[in-house]
Amino acid sequence: MTNVYRYKENPIIEPIDVTPLHKNFEVIGAFNAGVTEFNGETILLLRVAERPVSTDPQIVKAPIYDVVNKKMQVIELDKGDAQYNFEDPRTIRRADNLGTFFYLTSLSYIRIARSKDGHHFKIDDQAFLYPFNSYQEYGIEDARCTKIGNTYYVNFSSVSRFGVCDSLISTKDFISYQDEGNIFAPENKDVLIFPEKVNGLYYALHRPSVSNVFNIWLASSPDLRSWGNHKQLISTRADKWDSGRVGGGIVPIKTEAGWLVIYHGATRNNRYCMGAMLLDRFDPSKVIARLENPILEPEASYEEKGFFGGVVFGCGGIVKNDTLRLYYGVADTSMAGCEMSIKEILAQLKEAKLE
Amino acid sequence: MTNVYRYKENPIIEPIDVTPLHKNFEVIGAFNAGVTEFNGETILLLRVAERPVSTDPQIVKAPIYDVVNKKMQVIELDKGDAQYNFEDPRTIRRADNLGTFFYLTSLSYIRIARSKDGHHFKIDDQAFLYPFNSYQEYGIEDARCTKIGNTYYVNFSSVSRFGVCDSLISTKDFISYQDEGNIFAPENKDVLIFPEKVNGLYYALHRPSVSNVFNIWLASSPDLRSWGNHKQLISTRADKWDSGRVGGGIVPIKTEAGWLVIYHGATRNNRYCMGAMLLDRFDPSKVIARLENPILEPEASYEEKGFFGGVVFGCGGIVKNDTLRLYYGVADTSMAGCEMSIKEILAQLKEAKLE
């Protein structure tokens, strides 16, 4: 097992800390934040999920943002409607389970939280990334931030009736940004862009959804906007903690031993943990090692319980010498922080054998 | 309706015309060919489907090519096995219908047919494209060929346990080729690469599969190998001939009026027709017009009946002045040819209004 020091003040950000942007909405999640450092501060690119307040327990509401008319629409559905499946609190599905989902029960966007000490955060009053095209009418989720030169590249899931695709923006100031387009076609999420070129090309991990198969793939790019040479990198492992799905976690960390990748995995029952693998420094398509056990599991009460419990989901971290300060979403509700030793994880990876 | 002149000798190529490459296999399909001209000849990049001969009607065989060991494996399944669904003659699915498919009942690869007159074809003895990596262990399907400069780019579906992705090779002689990688991650097929840059970028249509939604998307590229800026272009239309799925057909044709795209559409009952749309010449993300009715439907007996009947599926054509010589797969079995007037299709598109 990996030694994890969880912050005493966890969760460090909760929904109650965030003022909703929409009238008659409540914030139900402030989680799964991308992470970087900017102007001497730790920046969390928080996923804020807002839900229309519902007074009638028989009615489920689904918010959709009409980007063209800049207007929030709220669809109301009756829980008794046999057309729909309301089992998952996050989504409204077709009763026949065909298709991924019809609607989401909340709309997410990206809002920045800033901290000088990495523990106490102040949350911006406004959104940094709010749905700006029709691929985002159901929201923007799970940002990752990669700094290349003096530019910050932020990628995220764009969710709409067209499915889930992965989109990219670039910014130098976290105020304005440039739209770099949808970089992976649906269904795709959990993209991690490497922080530098390897042998003349940019690399990214991505996670296409092939029916009920959720594995991590690798792609390369000359310009960060266009991606090719798609290869499957790792797959789920039967009967293990990552038997149901795997997907990118935090932006790969360059070490002497290779690229350290912290990824998430889940069982078919949606228990989400974080694990580690090591990729060849000069050829990221070569998996050198993968840990048998997770490095972080839902154990604390704030990880076990919440809107969608039993989830730790890291989208970013800060490396300080040997310490990885991992910030991670808990229970699809709040943000927590923890620290781990990179040397310890690398030593475990050195011990681990590839099956 | 569009006037179609079907070749009198249709089907122009049938499975019986093709000698199987594998011992104890039979050719069950010679269809869905990419098309180009090379050295004064019409070249068809035939999809040849070979199936292990089965003498026991209770046993269904699934061929898988082990690329590493260069060895064909044949898996035998009992039709009584409740784990599987054998309803579709093309695939073996899970009985619970989760996932797309487990196995295919035949293995496809690409073989060249050549003709001096466009009507009479001689088929090469060997494959041009035979599975060369693990993404193709179930086969290579539905090639399209785009000539840019003096290089021919051939893209096709690579089918494996990893899903269906789209791959690219380039060739100058149709003997040797260069692997350009998987250009679209799974699930994706029916990619059409435009024959020239538009405003400094290459363009392609592609068809991601988002659960049970099959729409045509557009992407751009600086180098043909890496693709980004994904946008949905057209979707299926309820209660029409293309209500179930749409996907690219033949390589877009440059006209004064814009890019003429011949695409395929199918109903939920898998009746496949060919239709037409027109894209802005300087911005292919703008759909100028789309025909209400198909330009080609399964009507002839060789289109109505076969391994998978009720299918016309064009992957390529040759333009001679105003004439489009369209070569198309029929009933997932054979190849047919027909001719249409491009002016007539453009006139119909001019009449057509976008809904």
XYZ file of C-alpha atoms in Angstrom:
710
model
C 0.000 0.000 0.000
C 1.055 3.555 -0.660
C 1.336 5.956 2.279
C -1.176 8.765 1.862
C -1.327 11.868 4.029
C -4.836 13.266 3.739
C -5.277 16.930 4.604
C -6.775 17.411 8.061
C -9.170 20.064 6.806
C -10.654 17.752 4.135
C -12.863 18.291 2.317
C -11.109 21.489 1.328
C -14.003 22.753 -0.808
C -17.652 21.773 -0.468
C -20.769 22.746 -2.453
C -21.866 25.005 0.385
C -18.748 27.131 -0.208
C -19.911 27.954 -3.732
C -22.603 30.512 -4.557
C -24.812 29.315 -7.426
C -24.654 31.384 -10.620
C -28.243 30.562 -11.555
C -31.396 31.741 -9.873
C -33.400 28.895 -8.340
C -30.451 26.550 -8.677
C -28.399 24.913 -5.937
C -24.749 23.882 -6.077
C -24.595 20.128 -5.545
C -20.985 19.557 -6.532
C -17.619 21.333 -6.446
C -15.280 18.539 -7.477
C -12.948 16.898 -10.032
C -10.756 19.972 -10.443
C -7.874 20.372 -12.864
C -4.842 21.794 -11.066
C -1.966 24.103 -11.874
C 0.144 26.900 -10.415
C -0.283 30.452 -11.645
C 1.182 33.684 -10.277
C 2.453 31.882 -7.183
C -0.965 30.458 -6.391
C -2.437 26.979 -6.602
C -5.288 27.100 -9.081
C -8.125 24.584 -8.971
C -10.279 24.428 -12.096
C -13.317 23.312 -10.143
C -16.175 21.476 -11.743
C -19.197 23.189 -10.275
C -22.474 21.301 -10.740
C -25.694 23.270 -10.325
C -29.128 21.718 -10.148
C -32.552 23.354 -10.501
C -34.193 23.390 -7.073
C -37.040 20.890 -7.026
C -39.795 21.017 -4.456
C -41.795 18.096 -5.825
C -40.036 14.753 -5.231
C -42.024 13.269 -8.118
C -40.446 15.695 -10.611
C -36.900 15.335 -11.921
C -35.458 18.409 -13.597
C -32.851 18.473 -16.342
C -31.058 21.743 -17.134
C -29.954 22.448 -20.706
C -28.127 25.576 -21.732
C -29.198 27.059 -25.044
C -25.905 28.579 -26.148
C -27.320 30.409 -29.169
C -29.931 32.274 -27.154
C -27.846 32.292 -23.956
C -30.780 30.889 -22.058
C -31.079 28.126 -19.483
C -33.912 25.698 -20.155
C -35.198 23.331 -17.508
C -36.955 20.181 -18.641
C -39.303 18.584 -16.119
C -39.863 14.848 -16.116
C -42.232 12.748 -14.058
C -40.541 9.962 -12.098
C -43.441 7.745 -13.092
C -42.723 8.139 -16.811
C -41.922 4.616 -18.002
C -39.874 5.987 -20.919
C -37.071 6.917 -18.545
C -34.738 5.310 -16.039
C -34.015 7.557 -13.041
C -31.883 5.070 -11.056
C -28.591 6.937 -11.444
C -28.875 10.304 -9.630
C -26.490 11.885 -12.185
C -28.362 11.014 -15.362
C -31.721 10.383 -16.923
C -31.522 7.401 -19.226
C -33.834 5.675 -21.632
C -35.768 2.925 -19.883
C -34.519 0.416 -22.481
C -30.930 1.422 -21.611
C -30.217 2.041 -25.290
C -27.962 5.042 -25.698
C -25.816 6.512 -22.946
C -28.159 9.094 -21.469
C -30.852 11.511 -22.443
C -30.265 14.287 -19.944
C -28.125 15.149 -16.965
C -29.739 16.190 -13.674
C -27.243 19.021 -13.181
C -25.230 21.362 -15.383
C -21.495 21.659 -14.751
C -19.071 24.409 -15.662
C -15.535 25.355 -14.614
C -14.873 27.881 -11.865
C -11.511 28.769 -10.417
C -10.488 28.395 -6.769
C -7.198 30.015 -5.748
C -4.885 29.419 -2.807
C -1.565 30.771 -1.583
C -0.875 27.847 0.799
C -2.499 24.981 -1.117
C -4.931 24.396 1.740
C -7.238 27.411 1.946
C -9.030 28.372 -1.229
C -10.973 31.395 -2.397
C -13.514 30.702 -5.109
C -14.048 33.138 -7.995
C -17.479 34.738 -8.215
C -17.854 33.921 -11.883
C -17.261 30.947 -14.150
C -13.980 30.627 -16.006
C -15.413 28.208 -18.598
C -19.144 28.307 -19.169
C -20.795 26.402 -22.073
C -19.820 28.346 -25.195
C -20.987 26.050 -27.979
C -23.692 23.485 -28.627
C -21.411 20.552 -27.731
C -21.622 21.844 -24.162
C -25.373 22.338 -23.777
C -25.425 19.784 -20.918
C -22.248 21.194 -19.406
C -18.467 21.193 -19.138
C -16.838 18.607 -16.860
C -13.562 17.347 -15.400
C -10.903 19.791 -16.601
C -7.195 18.991 -16.804
C -4.545 21.656 -17.158
C -1.174 21.227 -18.899
C 1.350 24.056 -18.913
C 3.528 24.183 -22.030
C 5.891 27.145 -22.260
C 3.938 30.057 -20.822
C 0.589 28.781 -22.112
C -1.906 26.786 -20.080
C -3.875 24.220 -22.061
C -7.137 23.199 -20.427
C -9.063 20.218 -21.780
C -12.431 19.021 -20.545
C -15.485 16.938 -21.391
C -18.124 18.709 -23.457
C -21.494 17.071 -22.922
C -24.513 17.433 -25.190
C -27.120 15.547 -27.164
C -24.206 14.764 -29.510
C -22.497 12.723 -26.808
C -19.376 13.427 -24.765
C -16.358 14.779 -26.613
C -13.141 16.293 -25.333
C -12.399 19.959 -26.001
C -9.394 22.221 -25.568
C -8.842 25.871 -24.762
C -5.600 27.748 -24.172
C -5.034 30.655 -21.826
C -2.166 32.734 -20.528
C -4.066 34.544 -17.751
C -7.072 32.426 -16.687
C -9.293 35.338 -17.676
C -9.598 35.121 -21.449
C -9.032 31.994 -23.497
C -8.768 30.750 -27.044
C -11.042 27.935 -28.248
C -8.875 25.166 -29.761
C -11.865 23.018 -30.762
C -13.071 19.530 -29.988
C -9.879 17.473 -29.958
C -11.437 14.016 -29.543
C -14.742 12.967 -31.121
C -17.395 11.250 -28.990
C -17.499 9.132 -26.984
C -14.282 10.245 -25.345
C -13.197 11.759 -22.034
C -10.405 11.843 -19.434
C -7.780 13.265 -21.778
C -4.321 13.966 -20.319
C -1.955 16.051 -22.426
C 1.748 15.477 -21.702
C 3.627 18.639 -20.611
C 6.282 18.443 -23.332
C 7.000 16.870 -26.704
C 8.516 13.402 -26.805
C 10.667 12.790 -29.879
C 9.134 15.761 -31.669
C 5.464 15.018 -31.022
C 2.929 15.917 -28.375
C 1.225 13.007 -26.654
C -2.080 12.544 -24.871
C -3.896 9.762 -23.108
C -7.577 9.513 -23.918
C -10.468 7.230 -23.104
C -12.832 6.271 -25.898
C -16.007 4.497 -24.778
C -16.559 1.465 -26.928
C -19.966 0.185 -25.868
C -19.274 -1.076 -22.369
C -15.490 -1.094 -22.724
C -13.576 1.804 -21.136
C -9.815 1.568 -21.748
C -7.010 4.127 -21.958
C -5.574 4.976 -25.381
C -2.571 7.024 -26.480
C -2.466 9.525 -29.361
C 0.147 11.892 -30.774
C -0.105 15.371 -32.274
C 2.029 17.913 -34.104
C 0.061 20.914 -32.770
C -2.098 19.892 -29.724
C -5.274 20.483 -31.751
C -5.099 17.480 -34.096
C -4.543 13.937 -32.863
C -3.683 10.674 -34.566
C -1.772 7.404 -34.289
C -4.324 6.094 -31.797
C -3.202 3.034 -29.838
C -4.716 1.217 -26.904
C -2.411 1.569 -23.916
C -4.009 -0.254 -20.976
C -7.263 -2.067 -20.444
C -9.392 -2.941 -17.442
C -8.269 -5.935 -15.350
C -10.805 -8.620 -14.447
C -11.543 -9.038 -10.745
C -9.381 -6.071 -9.750
C -10.217 -2.586 -8.470
C -10.037 -1.351 -12.106
C -12.179 -4.103 -13.630
C -14.994 -1.851 -14.861
C -13.230 1.128 -16.386
C -9.940 2.993 -16.490
C -9.306 6.595 -17.522
C -6.677 9.285 -17.247
C -6.247 11.027 -13.895
C -3.602 13.708 -13.547
C -1.239 15.119 -16.169
C 1.733 12.717 -16.597
C 4.740 13.503 -14.418
C 8.203 13.280 -15.954
C 10.655 11.309 -13.803
C 14.056 9.739 -14.387
C 12.336 6.346 -14.491
C 9.778 7.387 -17.116
C 6.376 9.065 -17.311
C 4.450 8.526 -14.091
C 0.730 8.336 -14.862
C -1.831 8.488 -12.075
C -5.073 7.149 -13.518
C -8.496 6.283 -12.174
C -10.149 2.918 -12.265
C -13.521 1.688 -11.133
C -15.304 -1.573 -10.585
C -18.549 -2.363 -12.427
C -20.222 -1.155 -9.224
C -18.634 2.279 -9.655
C -16.147 2.247 -6.788
C -13.529 4.704 -8.068
C -9.876 4.544 -6.968
C -6.613 6.046 -8.240
C -3.754 3.858 -9.502
C -0.322 4.309 -11.034
C 1.592 3.172 -14.101
C 4.929 4.027 -15.645
C 5.474 4.722 -19.357
C 8.761 4.729 -21.231
C 10.287 8.195 -21.152
C 11.152 8.181 -24.845
C 8.200 6.112 -26.100
C 5.010 6.589 -24.070
C 3.350 3.728 -25.959
C 5.475 1.340 -23.877
C 3.963 0.524 -20.471
C 6.886 -0.313 -18.194
C 4.912 -1.119 -15.052
C 1.454 -0.896 -13.505
C 0.635 -1.232 -9.842
C -1.490 -4.128 -8.686
C -3.286 -2.104 -6.016
C -4.648 1.438 -5.996
C -2.569 4.244 -4.505
C -5.720 5.947 -3.207
C -9.083 4.403 -2.324
C -12.325 5.828 -0.922
C -11.927 5.297 2.821
C -12.637 8.605 4.559
C -16.287 9.388 5.262
C -16.260 12.314 2.797
C -15.047 9.855 0.126
C -17.510 7.140 1.008
C -20.615 9.310 1.250
C -22.028 12.054 -0.951
C -24.013 12.659 -4.111
C -22.346 9.627 -5.700
C -20.417 7.857 -2.944
C -17.357 5.644 -2.975
C -15.422 7.841 -5.369
C -11.953 9.396 -5.326
C -11.251 11.051 -8.673
C -8.046 13.029 -9.173
C -7.736 15.369 -12.168
C -4.559 17.195 -11.150
C -1.711 17.648 -8.747
C 1.315 19.738 -7.926
C 4.790 18.263 -7.675
C 7.075 19.769 -4.993
C 10.387 17.914 -4.979
C 9.438 14.378 -3.960
C 5.924 15.287 -2.852
C 2.842 14.918 -5.034
C 0.087 17.168 -3.742
C -2.910 15.413 -5.225
C -6.215 17.281 -5.321
C -9.160 15.033 -5.991
C -12.906 14.973 -6.193
C -14.707 12.970 -3.523
C -18.113 11.316 -3.924
C -18.897 13.566 -6.944
C -19.466 16.241 -4.303
C -16.408 17.989 -2.875
C -12.656 18.457 -3.224
C -10.040 16.889 -0.992
C -6.251 17.027 -0.898
C -3.568 14.553 0.022
C 0.182 14.085 -0.251
C 2.217 11.123 -1.416
C 5.882 10.427 -2.031
C 6.734 10.110 -5.719
C 9.826 8.043 -4.825
C 7.641 5.595 -2.926
C 5.262 5.163 -5.892
C 8.229 4.738 -8.263
C 9.757 2.136 -5.938
C 6.471 0.235 -5.944
C 6.338 0.443 -9.722
C 9.885 -0.923 -9.900
C 8.712 -3.917 -7.862
C 5.568 -4.387 -9.914
C 5.725 -6.833 -12.750
C 3.662 -6.459 -15.885
C 1.353 -9.418 -16.389
C -35.921 10.856 -58.227
C -32.471 10.757 -59.731
C -31.953 8.967 -63.051
C -29.645 5.995 -62.558
C -28.186 3.898 -65.337
C -27.244 0.531 -63.846
C -24.653 -1.484 -65.738
C -26.239 -4.307 -67.747
C -23.576 -6.767 -66.590
C -24.289 -6.133 -62.886
C -23.115 -7.469 -60.575
C -19.711 -6.734 -62.056
C -17.828 -8.783 -59.440
C -19.244 -11.643 -57.390
C -17.719 -13.829 -54.652
C -17.404 -16.701 -57.118
C -14.982 -14.591 -59.170
C -12.547 -14.447 -56.244
C -10.250 -17.314 -55.245
C -9.977 -17.597 -51.446
C -6.533 -16.935 -49.981
C -7.119 -19.294 -47.059
C -7.354 -23.063 -47.145
C -10.786 -24.358 -46.082
C -12.274 -20.870 -46.424
C -14.865 -19.645 -48.903
C -15.272 -16.144 -50.312
C -18.704 -14.890 -49.275
C -18.261 -11.230 -50.176
C -16.449 -9.077 -52.743
C -18.007 -5.698 -52.091
C -17.797 -2.112 -50.722
C -14.752 -1.183 -52.813
C -12.822 2.051 -52.667
C -12.253 3.394 -56.173
C -9.562 5.317 -58.022
C -7.745 5.505 -61.333
C -4.138 4.367 -61.617
C -1.975 3.879 -64.715
C -4.985 4.378 -66.965
C -6.995 1.694 -65.207
C -9.972 1.788 -62.881
C -8.858 0.314 -59.556
C -11.345 -1.212 -57.141
C -10.068 -1.731 -53.596
C -12.368 -4.678 -53.025
C -13.379 -5.778 -49.578
C -13.038 -9.545 -49.798
C -14.740 -11.441 -46.965
C -13.658 -15.019 -46.378
C -15.418 -17.442 -44.080
C -14.221 -20.786 -42.688
C -16.172 -23.557 -44.411
C -18.607 -25.088 -41.945
C -20.138 -28.498 -42.475
C -22.091 -28.601 -39.217
C -25.046 -26.161 -39.243
C -24.982 -26.157 -35.444
C -21.445 -24.701 -35.356
C -20.688 -21.043 -36.095
C -17.064 -20.251 -36.836
C -15.281 -16.958 -36.172
C -11.924 -16.273 -37.840
C -9.329 -14.177 -36.008
C -5.956 -13.344 -37.469
C -3.080 -13.465 -35.002
C -0.862 -10.779 -36.516
C 2.133 -11.439 -34.245
C 2.362 -15.116 -35.145
C 0.918 -14.633 -38.638
C -1.592 -17.361 -37.979
C -5.315 -17.656 -38.630
C -7.305 -18.907 -35.670
C -10.830 -20.214 -36.037
C -13.075 -20.121 -32.990
C -16.002 -22.551 -33.012
C -19.207 -21.699 -31.206
C -22.294 -23.786 -30.656
C -25.513 -22.161 -31.878
C -27.167 -23.449 -28.704
C -24.791 -21.464 -26.465
C -27.055 -19.052 -24.579
C -24.141 -16.642 -24.019
C -24.310 -15.564 -27.647
C -26.737 -14.017 -30.097
C -26.353 -15.402 -33.624
C -29.262 -13.497 -35.246
C -27.131 -11.221 -37.436
C -25.294 -13.387 -40.009
C -22.355 -10.937 -39.964
C -21.603 -10.923 -36.255
C -21.682 -12.933 -33.053
C -22.930 -10.770 -30.223
C -23.387 -11.158 -26.514
C -26.827 -12.482 -25.691
C -27.433 -9.496 -23.387
C -26.642 -7.152 -26.323
C -24.093 -5.329 -24.185
C -21.097 -4.329 -26.283
C -21.111 -4.115 -30.050
C -20.008 -7.628 -30.990
C -17.742 -10.390 -29.830
C -16.648 -11.856 -33.134
C -17.257 -11.535 -36.838
C -18.279 -14.572 -38.889
C -15.893 -13.673 -41.706
C -12.537 -11.929 -42.042
C -12.228 -9.135 -44.610
C -9.157 -7.715 -46.295
C -8.543 -5.500 -49.319
C -7.781 -6.942 -52.741
C -7.429 -4.998 -55.955
C -9.554 -5.450 -59.090
C -8.364 -3.663 -62.239
C -10.168 -2.675 -65.415
C -9.323 -0.857 -68.614
C -12.962 -0.185 -69.571
C -14.532 0.250 -66.145
C -16.799 -2.722 -66.761
C -14.624 -5.825 -66.919
C -12.329 -6.422 -63.986
C -9.379 -8.698 -63.326
C -8.799 -9.487 -59.668
C -5.282 -9.667 -58.213
C -4.190 -13.065 -56.882
C -2.992 -11.614 -53.595
C -4.248 -9.140 -51.012
C -3.188 -5.513 -51.210
C -4.017 -4.817 -47.543
C -4.045 -7.774 -45.202
C -4.294 -7.322 -41.383
C -0.905 -5.941 -40.332
C -1.512 -4.996 -36.704
C -3.621 -6.099 -33.769
C -6.317 -3.480 -34.458
C -7.135 -5.550 -37.549
C -7.327 -9.050 -36.064
C -10.988 -9.310 -37.154
C -10.249 -7.728 -40.528
C -9.978 -4.654 -42.719
C -13.174 -3.277 -44.246
C -14.655 -0.635 -46.548
C -11.669 1.202 -48.028
C -11.839 4.690 -49.508
C -9.117 6.134 -51.701
C -8.202 9.815 -52.001
C -5.537 10.942 -54.463
C -3.555 13.987 -53.310
C -0.686 14.998 -55.570
C 0.792 11.734 -56.793
C 0.061 9.880 -53.545
C -2.961 7.685 -52.958
C -4.297 7.736 -49.403
C -6.383 4.695 -48.507
C -8.381 4.685 -45.278
C -10.405 1.768 -43.965
C -12.055 0.273 -40.892
C -9.758 -1.760 -38.656
C -11.797 -4.240 -36.631
C -10.621 -6.005 -33.490
C -11.471 -6.740 -29.864
C -10.564 -3.054 -29.327
C -13.531 -1.963 -31.444
C -13.676 -0.397 -34.893
C -11.234 2.403 -35.643
C -10.262 4.064 -38.899
C -6.734 3.633 -40.254
C -4.747 5.200 -43.076
C -2.021 4.025 -45.437
C -0.398 5.858 -48.334
C 0.873 4.352 -51.555
C 2.251 5.498 -54.869
C 2.119 2.145 -56.687
C -0.560 -0.040 -55.053
C 2.163 -2.593 -54.309
C 3.965 -1.257 -51.231
C 2.483 1.157 -48.726
C 3.293 3.256 -45.706
C 1.313 2.834 -42.476
C -0.002 6.251 -41.372
C -1.604 4.898 -38.187
C -5.093 4.822 -36.737
C -6.485 8.241 -37.617
C -9.790 8.008 -35.719
C -10.207 6.222 -32.378
C -13.042 3.745 -31.888
C -15.922 3.619 -32.496
C -15.483 5.268 -35.859
C -15.819 4.315 -39.516
C -16.828 5.606 -42.976
C -14.105 8.258 -43.166
C -13.902 10.331 -46.360
C -10.776 12.437 -46.867
C -11.254 15.463 -49.123
C -8.950 15.477 -52.192
C -7.400 18.866 -51.474
C -6.865 21.386 -48.702
C -9.569 23.965 -48.024
C -8.216 27.226 -46.595
C -4.944 25.589 -45.635
C -6.313 22.493 -43.888
C -7.230 18.983 -44.918
C -10.787 17.891 -44.146
C -12.461 14.563 -43.562
C -15.933 13.318 -42.812
C -16.124 10.621 -40.177
C -18.793 8.668 -38.354
C -18.388 8.150 -34.615
C -20.798 5.652 -33.073
C -22.310 7.149 -29.971
C -24.309 4.310 -28.466
C -27.132 3.941 -30.929
C -26.552 7.267 -32.654
C -24.735 7.220 -35.998
C -24.201 10.714 -37.436
C -21.640 12.259 -39.783
C -18.952 14.524 -38.302
C -16.325 16.767 -39.882
C -12.688 17.109 -38.782
C -9.664 19.026 -40.045
C -5.971 18.169 -40.169
C -2.623 19.779 -40.940
C -1.010 16.511 -42.110
C -3.704 13.874 -42.850
C -2.509 11.757 -39.885
C -3.779 13.925 -37.016
C -7.351 15.172 -36.820
C -9.111 17.752 -34.695
C -11.809 20.418 -34.599
C -14.519 17.745 -34.604
C -18.000 18.996 -35.444
C -21.229 17.203 -36.111
C -22.255 17.820 -39.710
C -25.523 15.951 -40.338
C -27.685 13.655 -38.294
C -30.226 10.975 -39.073
C -33.734 12.155 -40.020
C -36.729 10.621 -38.293
C -39.124 8.675 -40.520
C -36.926 9.046 -43.592
C -34.733 6.567 -45.488
C -31.775 7.730 -43.380
C -33.511 7.503 -39.988
C -31.268 4.812 -38.493
C -27.759 5.852 -39.465
C -25.789 8.000 -41.888
C -22.141 7.655 -42.880
C -19.722 8.790 -45.556
C -19.972 7.192 -48.986
C -17.626 8.330 -51.717
C -14.792 10.858 -51.555
C -16.257 14.389 -51.833
C -16.424 15.780 -55.371
C -15.416 19.391 -55.950
C -17.954 21.302 -58.053
C -18.596 24.959 -58.783
C -21.582 24.784 -56.423
C -19.596 23.296 -53.541
C -18.443 19.899 -52.287
C -20.823 17.192 -53.474
C -20.977 14.432 -50.863
C -22.607 11.110 -51.653
C -23.332 9.418 -48.335
C -25.134 6.309 -47.196
C -28.106 6.166 -44.911
C -30.097 3.304 -43.489
C -33.336 2.750 -41.661
C -33.364 1.049 -38.255
C -34.226 -2.090 -40.255
C -30.930 -1.811 -42.139
C -32.202 -0.852 -45.577
C -29.165 0.985 -46.984
C -29.484 3.687 -49.668
C -27.210 6.396 -51.043
C -28.058 10.101 -50.717
C -26.507 13.455 -51.560
C -25.641 16.697 -49.812
C -23.748 19.820 -50.742
C -21.129 21.515 -48.534
C -19.786 25.038 -48.864
C -16.746 25.029 -51.110
C -14.718 27.252 -48.790
C -16.123 26.028 -45.476
C -17.138 22.343 -45.490
C -18.748 22.727 -42.064
C -21.624 24.547 -43.799
C -24.259 22.197 -45.218
C -25.854 24.051 -48.128
C -28.392 21.425 -49.117
C -29.402 17.808 -48.547
C -31.705 15.772 -50.729
C -34.969 14.547 -49.303
C -34.871 11.245 -51.179
C -32.054 8.827 -51.914
C -30.249 8.969 -55.251
C -29.845 5.185 -55.253
C -31.970 2.553 -53.519
C -31.866 -1.253 -53.441
C -34.243 -2.230 -56.243
C -32.447 -4.722 -58.498
C -32.558 -8.365 -57.408
C -28.782 -8.381 -56.762
C -29.306 -5.412 -54.411
C -32.327 -6.881 -52.668
C -30.958 -10.375 -52.082
C -27.650 -11.677 -50.798
C -25.679 -12.295 -47.627
C -27.219 -9.161 -46.109
C -29.965 -8.013 -48.469
C -31.477 -4.616 -49.159
C -28.166 -2.814 -49.281
C -26.496 -0.456 -51.764
C -23.254 0.872 -50.296
C -20.977 3.072 -52.403
C -17.389 3.684 -51.256
C -16.038 5.295 -54.413
C -16.617 6.598 -57.883
C -14.962 8.056 -60.931
C -15.962 11.421 -62.367
C -15.855 11.733 -66.164
C -17.054 15.185 -67.176
C -20.686 15.255 -66.033
C -20.879 11.519 -65.376
C -20.376 9.931 -61.985
C -19.467 6.282 -62.411
C -20.477 4.976 -59.017
C -19.215 1.554 -57.946
C -21.085 0.135 -55.003
C -21.439 -2.925 -52.861
C -24.737 -4.789 -53.095
C -26.286 -6.904 -50.336
C -22.885 -7.169 -48.569
C -22.078 -9.676 -51.327
C -21.031 -8.285 -54.714
C -20.042 -5.150 -56.619
C -22.251 -3.272 -59.041
C -21.783 -0.156 -61.121
C -24.046 2.645 -62.252
C -23.894 6.078 -63.813
C -25.555 9.309 -62.828
C -25.427 12.901 -64.021
C -23.654 15.197 -61.575
C -25.527 18.182 -63.034
C -28.820 16.461 -62.318
C -27.892 15.807 -58.687
C -26.674 19.410 -58.294
C -29.929 20.695 -59.806
C -31.893 18.615 -57.305
C -29.735 19.947 -54.477
C -30.409 23.481 -55.682
C -34.133 22.769 -55.380
C -33.768 21.121 -51.990
C -34.313 23.246 -48.953
C -32.597 22.644 -45.671
C -35.047 21.948 -42.881
